mmCIF file of C-alpha atoms in Angstrom:
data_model
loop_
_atom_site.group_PDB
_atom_site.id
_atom_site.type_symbol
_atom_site.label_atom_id
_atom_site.label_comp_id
_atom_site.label_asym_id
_atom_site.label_seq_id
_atom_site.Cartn_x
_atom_site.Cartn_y
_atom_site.Cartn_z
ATOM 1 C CA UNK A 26 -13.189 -9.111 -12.986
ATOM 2 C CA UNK A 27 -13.500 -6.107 -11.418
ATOM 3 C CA UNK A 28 -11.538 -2.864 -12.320
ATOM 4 C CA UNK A 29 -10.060 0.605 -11.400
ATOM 5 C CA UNK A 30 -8.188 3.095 -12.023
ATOM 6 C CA UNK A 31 -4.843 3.385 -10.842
ATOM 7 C CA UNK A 32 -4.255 4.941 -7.264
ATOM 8 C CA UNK A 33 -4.276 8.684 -7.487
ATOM 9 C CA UNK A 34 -5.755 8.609 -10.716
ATOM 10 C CA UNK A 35 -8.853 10.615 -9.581
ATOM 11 C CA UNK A 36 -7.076 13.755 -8.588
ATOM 12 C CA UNK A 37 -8.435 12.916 -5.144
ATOM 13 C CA UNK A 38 -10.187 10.825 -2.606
ATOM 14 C CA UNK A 39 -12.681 9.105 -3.858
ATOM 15 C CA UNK A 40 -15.548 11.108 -2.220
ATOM 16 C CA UNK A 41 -18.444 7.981 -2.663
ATOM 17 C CA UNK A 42 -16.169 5.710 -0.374
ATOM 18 C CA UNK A 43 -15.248 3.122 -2.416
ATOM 19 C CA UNK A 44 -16.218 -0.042 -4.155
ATOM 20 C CA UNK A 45 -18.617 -1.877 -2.340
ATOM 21 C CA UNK A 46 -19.180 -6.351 -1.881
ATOM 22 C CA UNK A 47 -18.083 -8.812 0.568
ATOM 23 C CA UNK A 48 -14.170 -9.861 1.655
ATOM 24 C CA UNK A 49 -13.630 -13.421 1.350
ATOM 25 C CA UNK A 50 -11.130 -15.823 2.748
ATOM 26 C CA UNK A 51 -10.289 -18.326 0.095
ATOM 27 C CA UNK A 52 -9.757 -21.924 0.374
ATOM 28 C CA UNK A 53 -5.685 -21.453 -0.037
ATOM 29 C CA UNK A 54 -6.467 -18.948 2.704
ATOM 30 C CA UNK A 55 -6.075 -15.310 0.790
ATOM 31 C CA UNK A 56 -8.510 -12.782 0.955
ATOM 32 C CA UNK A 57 -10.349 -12.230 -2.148
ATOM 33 C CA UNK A 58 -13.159 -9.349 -2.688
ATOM 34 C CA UNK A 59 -16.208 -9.855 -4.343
ATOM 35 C CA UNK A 60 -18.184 -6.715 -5.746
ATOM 36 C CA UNK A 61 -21.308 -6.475 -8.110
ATOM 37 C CA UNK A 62 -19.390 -8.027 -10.815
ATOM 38 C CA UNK A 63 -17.754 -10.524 -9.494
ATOM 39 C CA UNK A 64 -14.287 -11.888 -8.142
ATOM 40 C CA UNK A 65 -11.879 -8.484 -8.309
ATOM 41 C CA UNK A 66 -8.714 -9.439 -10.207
ATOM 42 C CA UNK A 67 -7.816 -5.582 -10.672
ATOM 43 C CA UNK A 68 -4.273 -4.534 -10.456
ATOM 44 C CA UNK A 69 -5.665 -1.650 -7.962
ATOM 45 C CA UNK A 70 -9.012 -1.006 -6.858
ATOM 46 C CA UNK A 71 -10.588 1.347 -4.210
ATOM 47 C CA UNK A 72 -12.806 -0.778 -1.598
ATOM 48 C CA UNK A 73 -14.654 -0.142 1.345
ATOM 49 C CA UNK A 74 -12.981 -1.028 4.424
ATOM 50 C CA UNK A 75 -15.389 -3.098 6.746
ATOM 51 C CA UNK A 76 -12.137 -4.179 9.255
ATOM 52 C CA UNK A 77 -11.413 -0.407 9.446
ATOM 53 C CA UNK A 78 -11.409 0.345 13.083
ATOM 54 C CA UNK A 79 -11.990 4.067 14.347
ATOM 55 C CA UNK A 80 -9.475 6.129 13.068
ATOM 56 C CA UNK A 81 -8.474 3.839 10.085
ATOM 57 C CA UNK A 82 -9.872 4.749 6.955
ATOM 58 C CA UNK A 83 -13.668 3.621 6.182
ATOM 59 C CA UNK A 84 -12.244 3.038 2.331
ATOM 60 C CA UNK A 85 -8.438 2.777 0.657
ATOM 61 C CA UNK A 86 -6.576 1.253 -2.527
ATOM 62 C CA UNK A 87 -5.974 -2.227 -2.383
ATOM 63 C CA UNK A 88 -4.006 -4.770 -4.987
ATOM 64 C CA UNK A 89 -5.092 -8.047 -6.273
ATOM 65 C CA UNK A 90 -3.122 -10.572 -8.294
ATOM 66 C CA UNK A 91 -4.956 -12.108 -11.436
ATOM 67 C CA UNK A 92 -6.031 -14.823 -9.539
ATOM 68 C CA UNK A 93 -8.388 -12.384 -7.078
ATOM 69 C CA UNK A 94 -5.976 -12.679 -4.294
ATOM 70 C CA UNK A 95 -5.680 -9.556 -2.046
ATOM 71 C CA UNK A 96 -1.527 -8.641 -2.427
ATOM 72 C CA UNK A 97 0.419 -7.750 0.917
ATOM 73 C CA UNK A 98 3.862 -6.490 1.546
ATOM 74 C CA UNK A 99 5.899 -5.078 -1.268
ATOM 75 C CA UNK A 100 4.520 -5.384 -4.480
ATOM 76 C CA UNK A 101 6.254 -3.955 -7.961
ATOM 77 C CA UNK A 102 3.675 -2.719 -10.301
ATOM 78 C CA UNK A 103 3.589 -3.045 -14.481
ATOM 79 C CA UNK A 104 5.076 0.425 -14.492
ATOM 80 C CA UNK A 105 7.770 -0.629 -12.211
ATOM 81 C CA UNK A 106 7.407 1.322 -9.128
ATOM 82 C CA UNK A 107 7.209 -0.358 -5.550
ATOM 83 C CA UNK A 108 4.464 -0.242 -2.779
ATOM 84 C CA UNK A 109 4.047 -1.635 0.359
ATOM 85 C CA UNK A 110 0.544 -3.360 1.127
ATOM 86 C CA UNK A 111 -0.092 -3.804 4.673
ATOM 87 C CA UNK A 112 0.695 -7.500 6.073
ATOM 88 C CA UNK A 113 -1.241 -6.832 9.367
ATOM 89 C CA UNK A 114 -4.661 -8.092 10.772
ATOM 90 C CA UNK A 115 -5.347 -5.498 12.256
ATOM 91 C CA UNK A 116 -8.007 -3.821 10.169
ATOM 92 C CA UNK A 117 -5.409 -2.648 8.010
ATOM 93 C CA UNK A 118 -4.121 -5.857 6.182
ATOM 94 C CA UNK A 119 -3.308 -5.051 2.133
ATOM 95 C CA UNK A 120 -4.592 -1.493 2.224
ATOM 96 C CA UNK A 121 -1.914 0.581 0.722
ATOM 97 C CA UNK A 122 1.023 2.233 2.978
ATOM 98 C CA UNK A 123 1.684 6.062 2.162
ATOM 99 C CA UNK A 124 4.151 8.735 3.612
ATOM 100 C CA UNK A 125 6.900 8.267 5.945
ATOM 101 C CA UNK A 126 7.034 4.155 7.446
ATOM 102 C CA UNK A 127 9.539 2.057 9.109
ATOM 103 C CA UNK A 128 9.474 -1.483 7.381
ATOM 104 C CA UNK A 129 11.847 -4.383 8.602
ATOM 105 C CA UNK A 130 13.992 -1.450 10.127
ATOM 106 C CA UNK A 131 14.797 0.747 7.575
ATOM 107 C CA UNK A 132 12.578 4.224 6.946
ATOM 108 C CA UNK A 133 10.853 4.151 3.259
ATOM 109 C CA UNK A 134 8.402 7.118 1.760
ATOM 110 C CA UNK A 135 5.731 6.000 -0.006
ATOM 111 C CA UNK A 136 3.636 9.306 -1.802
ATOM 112 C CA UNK A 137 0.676 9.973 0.127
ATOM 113 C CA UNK A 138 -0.523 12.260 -2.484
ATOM 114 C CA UNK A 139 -3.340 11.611 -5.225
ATOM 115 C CA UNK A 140 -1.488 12.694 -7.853
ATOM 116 C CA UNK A 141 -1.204 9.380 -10.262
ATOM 117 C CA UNK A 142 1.377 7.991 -7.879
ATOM 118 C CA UNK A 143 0.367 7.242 -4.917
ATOM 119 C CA UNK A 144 1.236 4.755 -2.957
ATOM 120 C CA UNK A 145 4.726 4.541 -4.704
ATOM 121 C CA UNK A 146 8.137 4.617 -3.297
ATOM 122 C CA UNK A 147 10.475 7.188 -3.581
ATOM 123 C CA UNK A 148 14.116 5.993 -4.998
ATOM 124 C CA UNK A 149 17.494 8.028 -5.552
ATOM 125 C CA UNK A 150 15.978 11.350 -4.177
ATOM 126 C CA UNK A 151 15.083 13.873 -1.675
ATOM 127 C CA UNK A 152 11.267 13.793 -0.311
ATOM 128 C CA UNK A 153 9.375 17.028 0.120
ATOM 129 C CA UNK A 154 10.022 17.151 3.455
ATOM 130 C CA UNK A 155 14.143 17.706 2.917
ATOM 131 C CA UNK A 156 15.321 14.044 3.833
ATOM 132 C CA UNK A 157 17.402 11.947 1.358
ATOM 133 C CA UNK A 158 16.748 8.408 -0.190
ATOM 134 C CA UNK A 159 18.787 5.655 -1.377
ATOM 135 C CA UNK A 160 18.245 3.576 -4.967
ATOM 136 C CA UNK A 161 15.862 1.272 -2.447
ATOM 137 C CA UNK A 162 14.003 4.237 -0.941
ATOM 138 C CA UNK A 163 15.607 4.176 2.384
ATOM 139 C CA UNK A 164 16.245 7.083 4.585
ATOM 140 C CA UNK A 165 20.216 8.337 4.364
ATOM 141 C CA UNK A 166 22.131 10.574 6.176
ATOM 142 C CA UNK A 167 25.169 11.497 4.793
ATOM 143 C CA UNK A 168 24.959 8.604 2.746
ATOM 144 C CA UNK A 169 24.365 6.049 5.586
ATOM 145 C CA UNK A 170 21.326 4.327 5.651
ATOM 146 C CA UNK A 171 19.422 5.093 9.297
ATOM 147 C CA UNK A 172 17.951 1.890 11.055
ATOM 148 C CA UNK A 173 15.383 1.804 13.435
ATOM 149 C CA UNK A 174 16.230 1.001 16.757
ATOM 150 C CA UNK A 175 14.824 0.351 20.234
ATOM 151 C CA UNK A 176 14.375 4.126 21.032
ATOM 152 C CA UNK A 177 12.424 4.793 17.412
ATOM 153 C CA UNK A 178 9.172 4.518 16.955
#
């Protein structure tokens, strides 16, 4: 199948936009992408985006199980770090979540920088912005974990 390097493996962007082939819906009902070689079974790969509405991104890092289908929500790499894959149709569904996101009401930080790690959550730290994380990668204050409620957004 089709292969990649690893998200932020490239020291950037990739500037040509991204693998390009056709999205498929499976007959189990996952999405599968087909490129010039075939059924994409890569652990990460960066694809073109046709779904992307204005504003989205036109390309961005997906994840595909061995079978070719397209991963969503949280998915544990090889190397053992955790990303989030976007469950929504809205354009967006299993591109890769980065930076500051509220999932199932807790606040996670997921690297938004190209640096060999993107994508992955932060654990048992403080983020570059100042704000402290637990051993699952949500937001603490004074060692409480903050929930989202009706008046965040």
């Amino acid at each position: 199948g089709l292969s990649s390097s690893g998200p932020g493996n490239l020291g950037g962007e990739m500037a040509s936009g991204g693998m390009t082939g056709t999205w498929k819906m499976d007959e189990s009902g996952f999405w599968t992408f087909w490129g010039e070689e075939g059924l994409c079974t890569a652990e990460w790969a960066y694809i073109q985006n046709p779904y992307a509405a204005e504003g989205q991104p036109a390309a961005d890092w997906f994840s595909f199980d061995g079978s070719g289908h397209m991963r969503t929500g949280w998915y544990q790499d090889r190397t053992g770090g955790w990303f989030y894959l976007s469950p929504v149709s809205d354009g967006t569904m299993g591109r890769m979540v980065t930076g500051w996101n509220w999932i199932d009401g807790c606040c996670y930080y997921l690297n938004p920088v190209s640096d060999g790690t993107k994508g992955r959550l932060l654990v048992s730290g403080v983020t570059p912005d100042g704000f402290t994380v637990d051993d699952a990668g949500r937001w603490t204050e004074n060692g409480a974990v903050q929930r989202q409620t009706e008046l965040r957004s």
